[in-house]
Short mmCIF file of C-alpha atoms in Angstrom, two decimals:
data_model
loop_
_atom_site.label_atom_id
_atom_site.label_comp_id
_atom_site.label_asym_id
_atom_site.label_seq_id
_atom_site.Cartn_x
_atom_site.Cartn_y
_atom_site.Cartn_z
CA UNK A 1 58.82 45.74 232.15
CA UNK A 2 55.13 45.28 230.63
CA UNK A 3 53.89 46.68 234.16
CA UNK A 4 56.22 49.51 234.16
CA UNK A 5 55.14 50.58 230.74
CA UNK A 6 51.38 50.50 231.58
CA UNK A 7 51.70 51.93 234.58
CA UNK A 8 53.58 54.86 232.59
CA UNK A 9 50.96 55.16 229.76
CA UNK A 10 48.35 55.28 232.56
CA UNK A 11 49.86 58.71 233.66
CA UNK A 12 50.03 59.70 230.11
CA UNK A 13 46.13 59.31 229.78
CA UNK A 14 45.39 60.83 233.12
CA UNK A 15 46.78 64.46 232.00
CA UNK A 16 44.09 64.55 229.53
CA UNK A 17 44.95 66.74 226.66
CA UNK A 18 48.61 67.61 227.72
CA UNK A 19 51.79 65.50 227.14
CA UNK A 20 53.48 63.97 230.06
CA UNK A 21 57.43 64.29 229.44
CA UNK A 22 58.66 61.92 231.98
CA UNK A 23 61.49 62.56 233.88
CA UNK A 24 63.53 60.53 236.35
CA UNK A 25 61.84 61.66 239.53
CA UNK A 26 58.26 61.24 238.07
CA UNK A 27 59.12 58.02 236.48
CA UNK A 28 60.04 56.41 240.00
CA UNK A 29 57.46 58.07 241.62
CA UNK A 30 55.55 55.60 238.88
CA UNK A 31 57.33 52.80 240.39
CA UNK A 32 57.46 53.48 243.77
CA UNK A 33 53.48 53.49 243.74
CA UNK A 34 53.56 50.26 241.68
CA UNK A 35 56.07 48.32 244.13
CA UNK A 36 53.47 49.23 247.01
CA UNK A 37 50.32 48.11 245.16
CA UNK A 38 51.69 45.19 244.53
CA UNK A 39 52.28 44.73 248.28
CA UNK A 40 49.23 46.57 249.68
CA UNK A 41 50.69 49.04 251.11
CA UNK A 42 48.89 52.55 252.22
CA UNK A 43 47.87 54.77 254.70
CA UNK A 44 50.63 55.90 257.48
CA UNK A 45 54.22 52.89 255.82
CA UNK A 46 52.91 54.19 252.40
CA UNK A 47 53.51 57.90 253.02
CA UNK A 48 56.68 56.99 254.82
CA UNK A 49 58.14 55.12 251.80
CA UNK A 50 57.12 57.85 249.54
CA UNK A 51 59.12 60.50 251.35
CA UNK A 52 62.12 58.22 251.67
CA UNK A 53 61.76 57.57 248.05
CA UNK A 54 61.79 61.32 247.24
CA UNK A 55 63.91 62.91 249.70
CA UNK A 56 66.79 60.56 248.86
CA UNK A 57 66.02 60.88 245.42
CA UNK A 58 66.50 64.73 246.08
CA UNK A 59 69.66 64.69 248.05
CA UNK A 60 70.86 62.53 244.84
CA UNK A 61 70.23 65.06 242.52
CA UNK A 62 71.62 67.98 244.87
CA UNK A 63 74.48 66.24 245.80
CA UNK A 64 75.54 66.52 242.03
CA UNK A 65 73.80 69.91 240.51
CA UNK A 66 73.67 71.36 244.03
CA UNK A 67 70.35 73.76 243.02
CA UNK A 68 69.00 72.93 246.52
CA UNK A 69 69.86 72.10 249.79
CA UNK A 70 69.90 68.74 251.20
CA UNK A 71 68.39 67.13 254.01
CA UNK A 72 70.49 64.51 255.29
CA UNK A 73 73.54 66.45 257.45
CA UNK A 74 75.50 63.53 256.24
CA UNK A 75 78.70 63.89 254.57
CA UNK A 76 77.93 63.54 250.84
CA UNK A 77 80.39 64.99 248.77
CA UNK A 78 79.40 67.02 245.78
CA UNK A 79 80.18 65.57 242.50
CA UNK A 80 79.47 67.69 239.28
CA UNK A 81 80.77 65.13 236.81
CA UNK A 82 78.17 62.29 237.94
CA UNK A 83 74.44 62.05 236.21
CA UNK A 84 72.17 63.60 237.96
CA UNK A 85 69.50 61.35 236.89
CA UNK A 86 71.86 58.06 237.44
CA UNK A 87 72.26 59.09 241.23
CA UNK A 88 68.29 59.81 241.11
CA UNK A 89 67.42 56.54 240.01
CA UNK A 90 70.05 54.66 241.91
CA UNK A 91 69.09 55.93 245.11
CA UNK A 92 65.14 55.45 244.90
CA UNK A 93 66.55 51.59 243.84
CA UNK A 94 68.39 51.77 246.88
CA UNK A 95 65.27 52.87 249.25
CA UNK A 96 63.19 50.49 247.50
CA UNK A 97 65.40 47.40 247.73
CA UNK A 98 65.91 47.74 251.46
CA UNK A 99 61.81 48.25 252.47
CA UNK A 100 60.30 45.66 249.83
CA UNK A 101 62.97 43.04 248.24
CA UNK A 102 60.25 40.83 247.32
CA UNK A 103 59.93 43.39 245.02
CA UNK A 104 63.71 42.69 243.48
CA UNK A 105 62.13 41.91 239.73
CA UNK A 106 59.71 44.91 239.42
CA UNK A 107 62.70 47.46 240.28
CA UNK A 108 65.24 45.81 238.39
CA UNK A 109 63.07 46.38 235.40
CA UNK A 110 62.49 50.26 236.07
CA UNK A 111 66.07 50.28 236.79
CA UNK A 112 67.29 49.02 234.07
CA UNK A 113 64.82 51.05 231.68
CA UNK A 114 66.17 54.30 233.15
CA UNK A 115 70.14 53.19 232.51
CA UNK A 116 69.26 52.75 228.65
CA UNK A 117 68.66 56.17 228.71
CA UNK A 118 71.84 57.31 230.27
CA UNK A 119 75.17 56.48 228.29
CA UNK A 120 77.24 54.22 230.04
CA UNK A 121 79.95 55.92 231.21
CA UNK A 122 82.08 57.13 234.06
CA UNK A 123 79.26 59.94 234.73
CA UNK A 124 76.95 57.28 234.99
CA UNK A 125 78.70 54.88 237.56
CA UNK A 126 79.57 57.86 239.74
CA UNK A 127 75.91 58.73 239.74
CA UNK A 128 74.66 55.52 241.06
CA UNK A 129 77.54 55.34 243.44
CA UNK A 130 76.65 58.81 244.80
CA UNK A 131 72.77 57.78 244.70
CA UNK A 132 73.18 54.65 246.97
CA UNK A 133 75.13 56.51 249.43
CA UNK A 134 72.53 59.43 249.80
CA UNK A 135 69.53 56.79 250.05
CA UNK A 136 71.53 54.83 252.41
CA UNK A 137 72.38 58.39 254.64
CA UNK A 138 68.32 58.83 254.53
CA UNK A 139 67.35 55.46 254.82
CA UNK A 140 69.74 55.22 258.30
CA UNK A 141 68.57 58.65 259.59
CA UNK A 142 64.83 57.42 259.44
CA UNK A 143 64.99 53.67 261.44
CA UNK A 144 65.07 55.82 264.60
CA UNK A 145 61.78 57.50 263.91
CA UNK A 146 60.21 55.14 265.29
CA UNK A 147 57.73 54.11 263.00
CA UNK A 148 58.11 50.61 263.35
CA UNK A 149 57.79 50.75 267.75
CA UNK A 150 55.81 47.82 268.79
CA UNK A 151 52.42 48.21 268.83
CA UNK A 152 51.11 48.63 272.82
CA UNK A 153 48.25 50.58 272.38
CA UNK A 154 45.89 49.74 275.58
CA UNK A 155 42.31 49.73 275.68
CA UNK A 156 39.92 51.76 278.57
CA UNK A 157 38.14 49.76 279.86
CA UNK A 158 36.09 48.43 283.21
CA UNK A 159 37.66 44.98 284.20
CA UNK A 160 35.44 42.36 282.76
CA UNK A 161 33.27 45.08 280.33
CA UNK A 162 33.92 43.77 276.60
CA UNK A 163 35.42 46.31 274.09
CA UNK A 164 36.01 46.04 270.15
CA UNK A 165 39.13 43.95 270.05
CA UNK A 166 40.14 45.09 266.80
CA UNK A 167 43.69 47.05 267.20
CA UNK A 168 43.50 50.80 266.04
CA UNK A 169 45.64 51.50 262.92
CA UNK A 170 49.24 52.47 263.44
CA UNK A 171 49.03 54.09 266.93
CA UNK A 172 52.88 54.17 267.47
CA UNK A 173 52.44 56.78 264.81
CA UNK A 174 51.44 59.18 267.73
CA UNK A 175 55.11 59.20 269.06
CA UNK A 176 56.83 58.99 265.86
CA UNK A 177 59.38 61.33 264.75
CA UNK A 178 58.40 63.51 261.75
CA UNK A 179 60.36 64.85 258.75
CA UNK A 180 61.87 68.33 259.32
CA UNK A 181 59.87 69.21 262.61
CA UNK A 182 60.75 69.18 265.99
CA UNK A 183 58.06 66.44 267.59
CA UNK A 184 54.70 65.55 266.46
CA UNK A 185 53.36 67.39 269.13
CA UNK A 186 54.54 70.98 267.33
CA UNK A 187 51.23 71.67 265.57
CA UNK A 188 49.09 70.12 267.51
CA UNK A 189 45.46 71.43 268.02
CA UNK A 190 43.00 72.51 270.44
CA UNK A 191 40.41 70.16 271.71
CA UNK A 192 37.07 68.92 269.55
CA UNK A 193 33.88 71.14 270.27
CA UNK A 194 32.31 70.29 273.49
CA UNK A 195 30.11 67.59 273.30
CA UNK A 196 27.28 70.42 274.41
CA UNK A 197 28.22 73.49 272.16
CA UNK A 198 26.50 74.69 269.20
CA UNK A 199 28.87 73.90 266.86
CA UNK A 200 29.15 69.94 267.63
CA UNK A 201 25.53 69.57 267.14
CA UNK A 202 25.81 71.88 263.45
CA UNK A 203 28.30 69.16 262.94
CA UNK A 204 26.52 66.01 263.96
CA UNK A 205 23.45 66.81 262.12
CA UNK A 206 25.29 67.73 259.04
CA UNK A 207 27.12 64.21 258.94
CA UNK A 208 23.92 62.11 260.21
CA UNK A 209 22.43 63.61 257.23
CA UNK A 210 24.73 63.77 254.55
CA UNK A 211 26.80 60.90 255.66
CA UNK A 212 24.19 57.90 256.19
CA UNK A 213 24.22 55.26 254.10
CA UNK A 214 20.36 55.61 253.22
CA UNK A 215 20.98 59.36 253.07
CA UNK A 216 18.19 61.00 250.92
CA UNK A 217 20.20 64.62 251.24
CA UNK A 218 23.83 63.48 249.78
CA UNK A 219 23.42 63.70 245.47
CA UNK A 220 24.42 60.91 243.01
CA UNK A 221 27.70 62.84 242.08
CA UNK A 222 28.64 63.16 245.69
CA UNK A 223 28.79 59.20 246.37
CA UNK A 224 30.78 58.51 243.40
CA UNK A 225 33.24 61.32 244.75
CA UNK A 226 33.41 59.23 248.04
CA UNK A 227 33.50 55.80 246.22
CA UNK A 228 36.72 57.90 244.42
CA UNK A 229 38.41 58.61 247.08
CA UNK A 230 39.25 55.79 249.18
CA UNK A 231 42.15 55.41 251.44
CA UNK A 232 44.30 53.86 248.33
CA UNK A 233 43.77 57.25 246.03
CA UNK A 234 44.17 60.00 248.82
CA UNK A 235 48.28 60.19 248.53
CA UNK A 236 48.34 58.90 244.87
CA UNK A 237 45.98 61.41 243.45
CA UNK A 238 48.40 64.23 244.48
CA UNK A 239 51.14 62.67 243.14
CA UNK A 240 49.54 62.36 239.60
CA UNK A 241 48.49 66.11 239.99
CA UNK A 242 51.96 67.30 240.90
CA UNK A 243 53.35 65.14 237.69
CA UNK A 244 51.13 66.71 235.60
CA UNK A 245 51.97 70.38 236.43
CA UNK A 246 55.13 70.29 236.88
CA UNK A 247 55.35 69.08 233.48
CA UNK A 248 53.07 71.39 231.94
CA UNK A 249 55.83 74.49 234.18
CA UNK A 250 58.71 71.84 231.97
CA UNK A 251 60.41 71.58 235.43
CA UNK A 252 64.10 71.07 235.66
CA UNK A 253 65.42 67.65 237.03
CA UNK A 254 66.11 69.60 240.34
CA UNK A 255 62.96 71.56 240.42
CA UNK A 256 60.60 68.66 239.78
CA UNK A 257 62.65 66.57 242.97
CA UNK A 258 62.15 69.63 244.73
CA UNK A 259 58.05 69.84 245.03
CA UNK A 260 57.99 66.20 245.45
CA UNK A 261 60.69 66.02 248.50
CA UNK A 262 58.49 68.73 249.83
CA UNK A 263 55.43 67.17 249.83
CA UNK A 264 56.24 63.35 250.32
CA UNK A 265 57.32 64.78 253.19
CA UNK A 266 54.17 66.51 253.79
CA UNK A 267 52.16 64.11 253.93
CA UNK A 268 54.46 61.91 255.84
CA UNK A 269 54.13 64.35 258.60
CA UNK A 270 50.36 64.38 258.10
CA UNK A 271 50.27 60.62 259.46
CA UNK A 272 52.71 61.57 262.32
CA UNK A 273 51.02 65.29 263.55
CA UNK A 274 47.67 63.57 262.72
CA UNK A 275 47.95 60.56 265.51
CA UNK A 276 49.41 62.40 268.21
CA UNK A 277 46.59 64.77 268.31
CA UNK A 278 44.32 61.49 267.51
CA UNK A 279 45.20 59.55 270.44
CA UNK A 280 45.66 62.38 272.78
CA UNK A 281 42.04 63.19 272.22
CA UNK A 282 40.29 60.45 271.64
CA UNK A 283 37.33 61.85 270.08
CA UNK A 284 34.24 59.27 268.94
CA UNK A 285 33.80 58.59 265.52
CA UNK A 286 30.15 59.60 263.32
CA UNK A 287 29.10 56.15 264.10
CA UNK A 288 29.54 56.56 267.75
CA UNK A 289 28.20 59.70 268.02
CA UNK A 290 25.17 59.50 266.37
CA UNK A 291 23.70 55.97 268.06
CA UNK A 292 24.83 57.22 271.47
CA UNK A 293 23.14 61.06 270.75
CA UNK A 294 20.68 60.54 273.73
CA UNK A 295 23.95 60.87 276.13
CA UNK A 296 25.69 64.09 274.71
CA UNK A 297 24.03 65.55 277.03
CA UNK A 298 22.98 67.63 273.60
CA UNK A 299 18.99 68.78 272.90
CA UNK A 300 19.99 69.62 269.33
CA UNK A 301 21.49 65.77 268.44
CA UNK A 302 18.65 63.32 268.22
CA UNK A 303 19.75 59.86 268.32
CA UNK A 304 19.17 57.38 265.77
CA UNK A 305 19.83 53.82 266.76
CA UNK A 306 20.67 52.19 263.67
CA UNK A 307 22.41 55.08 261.65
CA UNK A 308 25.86 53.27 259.47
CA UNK A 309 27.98 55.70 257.57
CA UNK A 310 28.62 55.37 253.55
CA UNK A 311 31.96 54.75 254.30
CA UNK A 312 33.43 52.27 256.36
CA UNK A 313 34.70 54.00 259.83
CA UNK A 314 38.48 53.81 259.58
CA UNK A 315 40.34 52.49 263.35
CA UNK A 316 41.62 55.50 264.21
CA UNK A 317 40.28 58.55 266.48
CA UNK A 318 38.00 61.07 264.60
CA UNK A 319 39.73 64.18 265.91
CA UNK A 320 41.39 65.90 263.87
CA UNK A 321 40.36 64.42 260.12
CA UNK A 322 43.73 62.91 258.28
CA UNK A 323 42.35 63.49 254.70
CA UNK A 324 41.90 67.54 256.02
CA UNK A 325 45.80 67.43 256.76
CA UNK A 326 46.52 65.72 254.22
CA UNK A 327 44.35 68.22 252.09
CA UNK A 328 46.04 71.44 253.12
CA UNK A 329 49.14 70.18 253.11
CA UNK A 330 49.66 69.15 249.49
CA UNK A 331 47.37 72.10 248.58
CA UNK A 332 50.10 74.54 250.58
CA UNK A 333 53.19 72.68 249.16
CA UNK A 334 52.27 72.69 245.75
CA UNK A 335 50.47 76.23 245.51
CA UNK A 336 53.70 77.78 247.36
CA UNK A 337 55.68 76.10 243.97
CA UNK A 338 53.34 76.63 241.08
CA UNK A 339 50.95 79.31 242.34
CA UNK A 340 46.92 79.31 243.60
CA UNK A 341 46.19 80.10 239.66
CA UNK A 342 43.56 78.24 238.12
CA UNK A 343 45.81 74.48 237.16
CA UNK A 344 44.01 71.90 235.32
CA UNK A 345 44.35 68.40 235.97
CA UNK A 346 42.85 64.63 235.93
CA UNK A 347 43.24 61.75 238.73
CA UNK A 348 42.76 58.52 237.93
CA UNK A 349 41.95 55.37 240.61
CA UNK A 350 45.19 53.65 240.68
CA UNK A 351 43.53 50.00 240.12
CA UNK A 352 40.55 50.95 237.65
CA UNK A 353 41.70 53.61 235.25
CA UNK A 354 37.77 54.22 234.03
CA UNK A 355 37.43 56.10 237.11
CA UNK A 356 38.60 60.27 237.04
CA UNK A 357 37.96 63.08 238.59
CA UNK A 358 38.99 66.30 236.79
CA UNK A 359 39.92 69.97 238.96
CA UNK A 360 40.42 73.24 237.93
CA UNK A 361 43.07 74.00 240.76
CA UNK A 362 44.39 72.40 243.58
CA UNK A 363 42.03 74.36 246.03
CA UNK A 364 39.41 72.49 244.20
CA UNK A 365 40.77 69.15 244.75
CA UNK A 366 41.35 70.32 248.48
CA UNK A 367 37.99 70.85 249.02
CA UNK A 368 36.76 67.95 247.54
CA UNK A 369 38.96 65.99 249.06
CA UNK A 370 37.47 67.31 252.71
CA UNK A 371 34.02 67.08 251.61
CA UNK A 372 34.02 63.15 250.96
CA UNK A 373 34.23 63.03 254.57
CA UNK A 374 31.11 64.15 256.03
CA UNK A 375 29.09 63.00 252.18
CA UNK A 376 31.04 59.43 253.50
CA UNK A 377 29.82 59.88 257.27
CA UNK A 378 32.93 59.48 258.91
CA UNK A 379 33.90 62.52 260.07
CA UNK A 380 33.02 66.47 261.40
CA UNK A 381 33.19 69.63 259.52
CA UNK A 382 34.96 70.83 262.29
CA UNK A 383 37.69 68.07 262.54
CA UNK A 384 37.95 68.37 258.57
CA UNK A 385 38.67 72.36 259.04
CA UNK A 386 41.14 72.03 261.76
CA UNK A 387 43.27 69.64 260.07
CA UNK A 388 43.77 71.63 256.10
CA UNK A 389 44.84 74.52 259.07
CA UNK A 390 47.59 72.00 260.56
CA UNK A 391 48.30 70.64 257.02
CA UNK A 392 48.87 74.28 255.61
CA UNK A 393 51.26 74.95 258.54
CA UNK A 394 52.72 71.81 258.36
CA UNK A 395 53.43 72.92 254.74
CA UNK A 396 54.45 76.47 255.14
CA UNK A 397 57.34 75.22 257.25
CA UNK A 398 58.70 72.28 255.38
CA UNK A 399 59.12 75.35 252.12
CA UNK A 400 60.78 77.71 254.50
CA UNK A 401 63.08 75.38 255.70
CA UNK A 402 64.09 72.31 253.65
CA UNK A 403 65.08 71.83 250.03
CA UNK A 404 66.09 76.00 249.49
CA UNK A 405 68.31 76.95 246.54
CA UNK A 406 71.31 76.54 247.17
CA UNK A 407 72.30 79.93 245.88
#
């Protein structure tokens, strides 16, 4: 319970000058972030177990104030006598027992903080009943997305030529099945720039020189941006800048399960859009790229042997950037609720809260988020721009067609 509370007085002190009024939804939100740290989870499962999280946490609360629609087609019966935030709680209990029971103390403890604050009565036990049976309709729906596929990723090679032997990162995420869309394939992209057109080499030389790790172009406040945001703060940081405006907007119970089924699912997708195009492409990372420029074929990329980015390459594709889809897609989900208005916030590094960054909008954080990128040397301009365009789509149609009011 100690870790609970400090984790919850850490999102206090990240909103700055503005009280956090803690709700159900943003409290296990809290604890769903917790129960992965303490299990290193990230990247492509963490996203996963976020939406799952949220979207059953949503159905919960819809299946007994019916504001919004669901997104399980399950048969869940609507209740209006159960506690809303009872089924809420129950359910991301539910979600999180089933993906990380070595975890069974921590979410206990967050569990049983949340009942002291609902009286224990019938309402109450209806609401957990009804919140196990929508995580368990969600939680069944998703083990045939096949996220967890066996890994048989196969290296190009010549017989006998040596390759890296390191596995790349999640590929059976390039055939998985994504939340409300009809295949991973449905946004994908165009191809990367020819290896011989203008705009590659604008966007090798930018990267070779703001990306290097002896970079003389890149400013002191731009590496501390990329030392900020590393793979475990990209899906975290949103979800401390959602908490704090939709409590600052003093969102309804509904409302505020609303813009975080939306875009836990979001960014779910981002992982699942994001590798098909990857690994159907194929493009070389920075790294590549720039100590192989002498065969381009290229006169405006000049080689340089021993060039190492700031960041370390991730083992994944280049083409199209994740942290650009990931990017536009929180920016589209949560400007479509709140607004493109100027929003004030603070995010804070999950394991060392003296390190913030503070935005004056969520286009702001976008951006930045993009930029570390090529200031880290691990990716395009290009690939960065193409993917806020598939996140922003990828956004536009989860608000269009899931979690609507339900009158």
């Amino acid at each position: 319970m100690k870790v609970l509370k400090a984790v919850i007085v850490v999102f206090a002190l990240i909103s700055g000058n503005t009280s956090v009024r803690a709700d159900v939804v943003t409290d296990w939100n809290v604890t769903a972030i917790n129960v992965m740290k303490a299990v290193n989870v990230a990247g492509n499962p963490w996203t996963r177990s976020m939406a799952l999280v949220n979207v059953s946490m949503s159905d919960a609360i819809n299946s007994v104030q019916n504001r919004y629609s669901r997104y399980s087609t399950a048969e869940l019966t609507i209740d209006p006598n159960a506690s809303a935030e009872a089924a809420a709680a129950a359910a991301a209990r539910e979600i999180l027992m089933r993906q990380y029971p070595g975890q069974k103390a921590q979410i206990d403890a967050a569990f049983a903080e949340t009942m002291r604050t609902i009286p224990d009565n019938p309402a109450r036990a209806a609401g957990i009943a009804l919140g196990e049976k929508a995580a368990a309709a969600i939680f069944t729906e998703r083990q045939s997305d096949a996220t967890n596929a066996p890994d048989t990723y196969r290296p190009l090679t010549t017989p006998g030529v040596w390759v890296p032997t390191t596995p790349p990162l999640f590929p059976q995420y390039a055939t998985a099945k994504p939340w409300g869309m009809e295949s991973a394939s449905q946004f994908r992209p165009g191809p990367p720039p020819a290896l011989s057109s203008a705009l590659y080499a604008r966007d090798y030389n930018e990267t070779k020189e703001m990306g290097g790790v002896k970079s003389t172009k890149r400013t002191d406040a731009q590496s501390d941006a990329v030392r900020f945001w590393t793979q475990a703060n990209l899906g975290p940081a949103w979800f401390q800048a959602a908490s704090q405006v939709s409590d600052r907007r003093g969102l309804s119970l509904a409302e505020s399960a609303r813009v975080f089924a939306l875009m836990s699912m979001a960014l779910a997708n981002c992982f699942v859009v994001d590798w098909d195009a990857k690994f159907q492409y194929n493009f070389w990372r920075p790294i590549t790229a720039i100590r192989n420029g002498d065969q381009d074929g290229n006169d405006a990329t000049e080689r340089d042997a021993g060039w190492q980015p700031l960041n370390t390459t991730p083992m994944h594709p280049e083409y199209p950037s994740q942290a650009g889809i990931n990017a536009g897609a929180a920016r589209g989900v949560l400007e479509a609720v709140f607004g493109s208005a100027p929003e004030g916030f603070v995010v804070t590094d999950i394991s060392d809260a003296r390190l913030s960054r503070r935005f004056a909008s969520f286009a702001e954080m976008a951006e930045e988020h993009k930029e570390v990128r090529i200031w880290g040397g691990i990716h395009f301009r290009n690939s960065l721009e193409v993917g806020a365009e598939m996140g922003s789509k990828i956004a536009d149609h989860l608000v269009a067609n899931y979690v609507k009011p339900a009158r």
